[in-house]
Short mmCIF file of the C-alpha atoms (twelve columns), coordinates in Angstrom:
data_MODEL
# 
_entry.id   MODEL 
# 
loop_
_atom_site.group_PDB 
_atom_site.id 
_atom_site.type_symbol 
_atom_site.label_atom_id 
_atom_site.label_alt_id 
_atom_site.label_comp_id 
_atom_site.label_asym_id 
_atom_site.label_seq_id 
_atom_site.Cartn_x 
_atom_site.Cartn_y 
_atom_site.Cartn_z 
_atom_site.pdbx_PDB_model_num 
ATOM 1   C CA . UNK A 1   139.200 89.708  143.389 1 
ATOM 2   C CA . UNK A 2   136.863 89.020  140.657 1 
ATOM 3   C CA . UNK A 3   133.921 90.408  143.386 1 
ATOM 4   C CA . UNK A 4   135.591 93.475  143.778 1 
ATOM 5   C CA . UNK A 5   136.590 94.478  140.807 1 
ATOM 6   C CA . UNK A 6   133.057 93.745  139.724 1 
ATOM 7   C CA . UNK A 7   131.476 96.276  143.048 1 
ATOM 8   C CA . UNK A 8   134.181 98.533  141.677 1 
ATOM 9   C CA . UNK A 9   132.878 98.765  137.550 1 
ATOM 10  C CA . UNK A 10  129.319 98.739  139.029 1 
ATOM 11  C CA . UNK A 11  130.276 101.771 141.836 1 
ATOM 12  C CA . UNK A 12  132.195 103.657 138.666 1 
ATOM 13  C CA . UNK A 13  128.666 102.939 136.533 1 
ATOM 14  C CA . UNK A 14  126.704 104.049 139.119 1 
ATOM 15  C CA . UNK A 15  128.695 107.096 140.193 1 
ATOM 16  C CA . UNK A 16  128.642 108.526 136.152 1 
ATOM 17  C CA . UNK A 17  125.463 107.994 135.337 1 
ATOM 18  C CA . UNK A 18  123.485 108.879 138.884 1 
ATOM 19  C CA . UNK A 19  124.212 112.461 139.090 1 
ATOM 20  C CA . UNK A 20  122.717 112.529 135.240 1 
ATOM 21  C CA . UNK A 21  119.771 110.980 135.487 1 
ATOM 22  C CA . UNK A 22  117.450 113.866 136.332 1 
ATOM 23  C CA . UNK A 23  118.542 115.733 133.321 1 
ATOM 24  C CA . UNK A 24  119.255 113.252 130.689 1 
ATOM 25  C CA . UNK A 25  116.842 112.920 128.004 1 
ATOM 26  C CA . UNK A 26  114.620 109.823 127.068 1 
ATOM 27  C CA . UNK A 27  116.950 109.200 123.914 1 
ATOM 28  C CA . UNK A 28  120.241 109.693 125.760 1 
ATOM 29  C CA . UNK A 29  118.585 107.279 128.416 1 
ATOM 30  C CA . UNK A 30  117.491 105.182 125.583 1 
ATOM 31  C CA . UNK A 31  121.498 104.982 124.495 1 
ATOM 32  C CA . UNK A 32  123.285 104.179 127.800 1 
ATOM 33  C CA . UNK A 33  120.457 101.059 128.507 1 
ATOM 34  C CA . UNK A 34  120.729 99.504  125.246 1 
ATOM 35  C CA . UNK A 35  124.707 100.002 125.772 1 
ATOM 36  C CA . UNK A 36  125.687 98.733  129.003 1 
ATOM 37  C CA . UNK A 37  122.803 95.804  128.083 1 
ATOM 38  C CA . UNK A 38  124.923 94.686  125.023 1 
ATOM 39  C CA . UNK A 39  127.936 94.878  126.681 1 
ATOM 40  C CA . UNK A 40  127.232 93.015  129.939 1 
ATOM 41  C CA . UNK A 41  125.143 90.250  127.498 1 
ATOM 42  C CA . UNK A 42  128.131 90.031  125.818 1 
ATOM 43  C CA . UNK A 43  130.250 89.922  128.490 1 
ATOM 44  C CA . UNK A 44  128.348 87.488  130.431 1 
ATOM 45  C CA . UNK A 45  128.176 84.932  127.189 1 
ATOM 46  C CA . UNK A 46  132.540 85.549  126.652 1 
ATOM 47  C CA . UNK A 47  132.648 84.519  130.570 1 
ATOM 48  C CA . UNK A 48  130.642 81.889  130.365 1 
ATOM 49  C CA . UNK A 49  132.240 80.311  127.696 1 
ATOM 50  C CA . UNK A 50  135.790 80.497  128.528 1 
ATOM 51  C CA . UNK A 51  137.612 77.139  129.516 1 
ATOM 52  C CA . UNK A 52  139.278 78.228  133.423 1 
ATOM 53  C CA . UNK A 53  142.609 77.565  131.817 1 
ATOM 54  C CA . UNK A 54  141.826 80.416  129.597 1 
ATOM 55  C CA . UNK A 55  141.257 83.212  132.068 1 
ATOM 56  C CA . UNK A 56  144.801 84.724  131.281 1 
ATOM 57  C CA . UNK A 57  143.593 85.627  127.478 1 
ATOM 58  C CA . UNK A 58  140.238 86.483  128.852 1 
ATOM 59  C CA . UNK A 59  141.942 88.838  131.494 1 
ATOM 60  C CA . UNK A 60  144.216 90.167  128.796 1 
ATOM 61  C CA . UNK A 61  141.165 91.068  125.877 1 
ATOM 62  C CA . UNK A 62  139.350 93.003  128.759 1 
ATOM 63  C CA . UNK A 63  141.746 94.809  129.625 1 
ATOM 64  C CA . UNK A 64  142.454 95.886  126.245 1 
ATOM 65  C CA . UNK A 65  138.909 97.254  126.176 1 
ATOM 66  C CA . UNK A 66  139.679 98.818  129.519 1 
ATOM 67  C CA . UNK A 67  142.364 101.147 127.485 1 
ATOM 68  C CA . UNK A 68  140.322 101.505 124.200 1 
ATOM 69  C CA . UNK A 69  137.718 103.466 126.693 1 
ATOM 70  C CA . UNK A 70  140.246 105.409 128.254 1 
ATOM 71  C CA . UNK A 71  142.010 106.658 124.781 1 
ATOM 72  C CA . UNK A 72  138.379 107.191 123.671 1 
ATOM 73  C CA . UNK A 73  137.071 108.938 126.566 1 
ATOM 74  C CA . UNK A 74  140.051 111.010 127.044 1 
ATOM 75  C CA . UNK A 75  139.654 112.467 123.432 1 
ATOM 76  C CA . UNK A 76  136.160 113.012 123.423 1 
ATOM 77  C CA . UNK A 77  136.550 114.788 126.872 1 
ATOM 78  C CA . UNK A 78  138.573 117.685 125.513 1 
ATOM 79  C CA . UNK A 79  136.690 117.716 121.988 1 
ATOM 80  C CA . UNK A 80  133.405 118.421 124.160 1 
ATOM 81  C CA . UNK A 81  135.258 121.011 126.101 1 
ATOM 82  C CA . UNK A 82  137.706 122.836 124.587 1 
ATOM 83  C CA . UNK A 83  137.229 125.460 126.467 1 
ATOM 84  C CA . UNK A 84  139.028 123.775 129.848 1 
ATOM 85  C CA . UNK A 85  142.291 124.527 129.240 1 
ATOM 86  C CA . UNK A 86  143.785 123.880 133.021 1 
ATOM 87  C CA . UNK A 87  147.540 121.817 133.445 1 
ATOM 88  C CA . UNK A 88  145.736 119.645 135.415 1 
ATOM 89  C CA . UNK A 89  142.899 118.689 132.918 1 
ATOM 90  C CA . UNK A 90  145.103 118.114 129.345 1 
ATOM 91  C CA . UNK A 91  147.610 116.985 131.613 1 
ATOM 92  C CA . UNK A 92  145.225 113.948 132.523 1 
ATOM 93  C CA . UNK A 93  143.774 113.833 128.942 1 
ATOM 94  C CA . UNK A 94  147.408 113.356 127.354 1 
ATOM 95  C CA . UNK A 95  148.069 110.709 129.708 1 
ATOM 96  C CA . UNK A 96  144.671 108.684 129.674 1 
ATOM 97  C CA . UNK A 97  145.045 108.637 125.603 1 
ATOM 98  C CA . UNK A 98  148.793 107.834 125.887 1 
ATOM 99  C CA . UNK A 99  148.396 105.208 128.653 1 
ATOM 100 C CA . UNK A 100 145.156 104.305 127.345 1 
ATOM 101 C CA . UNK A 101 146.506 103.280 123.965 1 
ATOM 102 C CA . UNK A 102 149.719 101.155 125.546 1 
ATOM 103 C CA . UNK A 103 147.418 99.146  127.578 1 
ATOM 104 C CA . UNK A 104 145.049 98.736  124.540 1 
ATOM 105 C CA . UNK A 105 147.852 97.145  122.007 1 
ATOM 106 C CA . UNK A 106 149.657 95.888  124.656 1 
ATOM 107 C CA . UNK A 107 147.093 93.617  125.803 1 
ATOM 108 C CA . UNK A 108 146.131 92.590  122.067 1 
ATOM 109 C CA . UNK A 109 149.422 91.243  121.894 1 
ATOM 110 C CA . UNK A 110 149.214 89.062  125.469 1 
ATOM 111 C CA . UNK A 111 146.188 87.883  124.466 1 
ATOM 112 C CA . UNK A 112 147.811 86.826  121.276 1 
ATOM 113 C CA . UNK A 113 150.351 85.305  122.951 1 
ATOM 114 C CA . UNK A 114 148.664 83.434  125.278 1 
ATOM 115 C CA . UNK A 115 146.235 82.251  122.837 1 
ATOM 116 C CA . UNK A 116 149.112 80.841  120.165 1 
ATOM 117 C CA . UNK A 117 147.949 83.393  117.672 1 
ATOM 118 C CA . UNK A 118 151.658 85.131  117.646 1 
ATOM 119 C CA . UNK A 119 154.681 82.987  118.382 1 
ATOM 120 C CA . UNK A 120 155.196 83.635  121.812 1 
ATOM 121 C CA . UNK A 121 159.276 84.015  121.447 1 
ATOM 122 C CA . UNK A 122 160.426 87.203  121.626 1 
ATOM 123 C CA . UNK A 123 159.473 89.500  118.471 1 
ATOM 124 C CA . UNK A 124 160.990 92.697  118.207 1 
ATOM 125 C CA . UNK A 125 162.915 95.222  115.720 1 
ATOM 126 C CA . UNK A 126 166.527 96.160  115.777 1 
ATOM 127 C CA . UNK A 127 167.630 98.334  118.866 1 
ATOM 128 C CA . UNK A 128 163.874 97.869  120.192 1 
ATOM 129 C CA . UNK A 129 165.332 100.544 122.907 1 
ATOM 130 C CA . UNK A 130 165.378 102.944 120.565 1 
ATOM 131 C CA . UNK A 131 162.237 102.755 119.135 1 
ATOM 132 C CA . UNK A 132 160.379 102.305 122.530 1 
ATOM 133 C CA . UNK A 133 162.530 105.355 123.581 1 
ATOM 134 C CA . UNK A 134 161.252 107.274 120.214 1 
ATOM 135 C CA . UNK A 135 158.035 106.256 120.684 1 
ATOM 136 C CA . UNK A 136 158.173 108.098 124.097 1 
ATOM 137 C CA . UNK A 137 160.195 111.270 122.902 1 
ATOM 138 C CA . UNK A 138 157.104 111.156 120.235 1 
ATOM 139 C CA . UNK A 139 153.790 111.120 122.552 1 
ATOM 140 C CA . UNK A 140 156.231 113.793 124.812 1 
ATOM 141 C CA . UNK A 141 156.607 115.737 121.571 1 
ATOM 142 C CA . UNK A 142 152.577 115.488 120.821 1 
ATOM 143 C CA . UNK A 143 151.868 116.289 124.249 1 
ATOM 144 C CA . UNK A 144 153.596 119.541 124.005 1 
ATOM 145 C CA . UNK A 145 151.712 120.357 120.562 1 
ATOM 146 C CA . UNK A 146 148.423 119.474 122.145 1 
ATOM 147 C CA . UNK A 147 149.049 121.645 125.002 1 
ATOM 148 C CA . UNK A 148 149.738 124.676 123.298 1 
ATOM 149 C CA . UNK A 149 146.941 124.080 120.588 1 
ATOM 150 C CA . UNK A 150 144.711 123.437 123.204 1 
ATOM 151 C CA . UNK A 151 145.471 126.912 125.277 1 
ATOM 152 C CA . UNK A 152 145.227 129.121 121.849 1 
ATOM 153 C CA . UNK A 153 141.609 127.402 121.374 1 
ATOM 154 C CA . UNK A 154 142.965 125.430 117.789 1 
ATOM 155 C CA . UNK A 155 141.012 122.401 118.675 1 
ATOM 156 C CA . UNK A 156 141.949 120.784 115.708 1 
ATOM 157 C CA . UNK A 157 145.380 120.782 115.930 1 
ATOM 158 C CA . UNK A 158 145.025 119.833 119.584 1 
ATOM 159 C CA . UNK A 159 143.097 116.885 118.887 1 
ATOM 160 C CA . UNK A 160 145.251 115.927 115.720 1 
ATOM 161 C CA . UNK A 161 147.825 115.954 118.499 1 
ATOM 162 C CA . UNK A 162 146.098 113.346 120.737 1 
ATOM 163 C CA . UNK A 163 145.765 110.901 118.155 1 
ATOM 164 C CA . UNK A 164 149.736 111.392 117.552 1 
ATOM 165 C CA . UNK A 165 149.844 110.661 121.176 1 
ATOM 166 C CA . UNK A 166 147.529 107.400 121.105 1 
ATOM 167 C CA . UNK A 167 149.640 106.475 117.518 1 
ATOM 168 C CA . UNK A 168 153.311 106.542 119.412 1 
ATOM 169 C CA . UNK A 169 151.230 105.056 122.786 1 
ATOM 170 C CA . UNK A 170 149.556 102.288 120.424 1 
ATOM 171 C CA . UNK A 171 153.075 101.258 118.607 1 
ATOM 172 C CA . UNK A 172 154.900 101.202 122.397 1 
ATOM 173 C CA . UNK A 173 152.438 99.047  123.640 1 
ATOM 174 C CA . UNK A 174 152.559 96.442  120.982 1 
ATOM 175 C CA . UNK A 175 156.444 96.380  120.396 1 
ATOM 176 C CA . UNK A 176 157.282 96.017  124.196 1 
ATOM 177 C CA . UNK A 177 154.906 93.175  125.108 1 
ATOM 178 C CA . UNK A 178 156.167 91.256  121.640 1 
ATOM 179 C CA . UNK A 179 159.506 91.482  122.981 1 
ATOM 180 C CA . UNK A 180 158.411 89.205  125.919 1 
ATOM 181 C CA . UNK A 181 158.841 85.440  125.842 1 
ATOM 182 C CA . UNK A 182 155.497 83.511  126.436 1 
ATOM 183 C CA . UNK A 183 156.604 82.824  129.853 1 
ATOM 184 C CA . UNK A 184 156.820 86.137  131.168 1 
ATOM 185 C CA . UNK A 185 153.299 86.901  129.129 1 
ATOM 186 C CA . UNK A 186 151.594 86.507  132.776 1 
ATOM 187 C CA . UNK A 187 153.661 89.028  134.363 1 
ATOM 188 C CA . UNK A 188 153.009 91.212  131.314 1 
ATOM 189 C CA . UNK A 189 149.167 90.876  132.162 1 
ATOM 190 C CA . UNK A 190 149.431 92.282  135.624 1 
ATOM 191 C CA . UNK A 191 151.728 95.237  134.195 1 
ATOM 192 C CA . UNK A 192 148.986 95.666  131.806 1 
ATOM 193 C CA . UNK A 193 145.853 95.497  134.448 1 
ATOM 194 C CA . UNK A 194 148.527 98.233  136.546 1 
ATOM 195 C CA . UNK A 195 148.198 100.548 133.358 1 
ATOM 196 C CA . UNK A 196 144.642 100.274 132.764 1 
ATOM 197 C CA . UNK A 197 143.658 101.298 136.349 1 
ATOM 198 C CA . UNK A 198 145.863 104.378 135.878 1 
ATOM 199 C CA . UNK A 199 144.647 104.960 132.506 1 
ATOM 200 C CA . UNK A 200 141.067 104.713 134.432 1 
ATOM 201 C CA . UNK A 201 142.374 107.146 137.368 1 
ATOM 202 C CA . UNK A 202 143.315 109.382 134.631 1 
ATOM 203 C CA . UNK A 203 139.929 109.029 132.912 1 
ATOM 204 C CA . UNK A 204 138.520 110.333 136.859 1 
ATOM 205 C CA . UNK A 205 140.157 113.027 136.070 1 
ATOM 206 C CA . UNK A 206 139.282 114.260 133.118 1 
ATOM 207 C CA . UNK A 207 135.648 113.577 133.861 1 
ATOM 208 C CA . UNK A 208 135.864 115.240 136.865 1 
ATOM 209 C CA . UNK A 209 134.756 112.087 138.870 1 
ATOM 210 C CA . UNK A 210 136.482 111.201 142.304 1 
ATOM 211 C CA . UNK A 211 135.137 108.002 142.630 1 
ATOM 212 C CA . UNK A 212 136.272 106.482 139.088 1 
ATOM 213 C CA . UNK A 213 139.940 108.215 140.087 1 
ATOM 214 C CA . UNK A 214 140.086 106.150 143.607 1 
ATOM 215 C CA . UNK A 215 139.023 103.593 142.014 1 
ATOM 216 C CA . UNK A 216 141.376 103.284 139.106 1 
ATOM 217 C CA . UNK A 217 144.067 103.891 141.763 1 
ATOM 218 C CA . UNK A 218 143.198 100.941 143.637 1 
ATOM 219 C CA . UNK A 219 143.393 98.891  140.755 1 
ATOM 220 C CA . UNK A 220 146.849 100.496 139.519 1 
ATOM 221 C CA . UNK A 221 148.454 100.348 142.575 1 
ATOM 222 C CA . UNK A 222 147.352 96.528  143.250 1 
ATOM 223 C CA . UNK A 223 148.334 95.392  140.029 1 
ATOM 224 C CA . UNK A 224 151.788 97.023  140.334 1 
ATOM 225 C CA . UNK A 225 152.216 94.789  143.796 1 
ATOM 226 C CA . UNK A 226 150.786 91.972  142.144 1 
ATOM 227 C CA . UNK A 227 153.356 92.475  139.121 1 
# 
């Protein structure tokens, strides 16, 4: 799993970068090396260190990172075109930032769980239906702002309304994996790893690559079985 899932970050890497090689500049170069450097040093000293009874937390904090990229990318995307204002297209931005942001504070919290950093009983507000079901009417609500800021070219407005969408996604996220007992945390995890390869098929989309969409697919639909 681990090998795969590796081939697959490596095949996304590869796939994003190749076709903009030829007509990237020496600074832009400069940027992605020193980038994906850091980040696999650092990823390779976090693995490295981590006790094997630890993985779940590991599992959990990369994930989150997984769905910090995707609300990121997602938001950026439409800032640096404005101008593509197809269903398809802010359809896929809305949901990368709002699925994106779930699978962000949602895994924050497992890992927090897990690693006895919140109590791991159940945590949540009064009627926690309602506010998850708020939270949802809310990124809906922002969705339909963005949508019709986006088509009359008010790009401010339309990106105000994505970080609505990523606040209500963000708050969701952390108040329905608190409300999970520690023992359930695991099954929270694969939930979570479900999101974030949606959140990464929706990402394909919006950057208009096929291979990061089939892959995040792969991963979303195998963590739903696994869940």
């Amino acid at each position: 799993g681990n090998a795969l899932g590796g081939a697959g970050v490596a095949l996304g890497l590869a796939a994003t970068a190749g076709p903009r090689l030829a007509t990237a500049g020496a600074g832009l170069l400069t940027q992605a090396a020193l980038a994906l450097g850091a980040g696999g040093v650092c990823g390779l000293v976090i693995a490295a260190r981590c006790a094997i009874t630890d993985l779940p937390q590991l599992v959990a904090a990369f994930h989150s990172l997984v769905g910090l990229a995707a609300t990121i990318t997602s938001i950026a995307a439409y800032m640096s075109h404005p101008a593509a204002t197809g269903a398809a297209h802010l359809g896929a931005a809305w949901f990368g930032v709002l699925i994106g942001a779930v699978t962000f504070t949602g895994s924050i919290v497992a890992f927090a769980k897990l690693q006895g950093l919140v109590p791991s009983k159940e945590v949540s507000l009064p009627g926690k239906g309602a506010w998850n079901a708020a939270s949802i009417v809310g990124a809906l609500c922002c969705g339909k702002v963005f949508f019709d800021a986006a088509v009359a070219g008010a790009v401010g407005d339309a990106s105000w309304a994505l970080a609505g969408v990523a606040a209500f996604g963000a708050f969701l996220g952390a108040h329905a994996t608190l409300a999970v007992g520690g023992g359930d945390t695991p099954v929270v995890i694969t939930v979570l790893n479900s999101s974030s390869g949606w959140a990464l098929c929706a990402e394909g989309f919006v950057l208009g690559s096929q291979l990061l969409t089939v892959v995040g697919a792969l991963i979303g639909a195998s963590g739903a079985i696994l869940s």
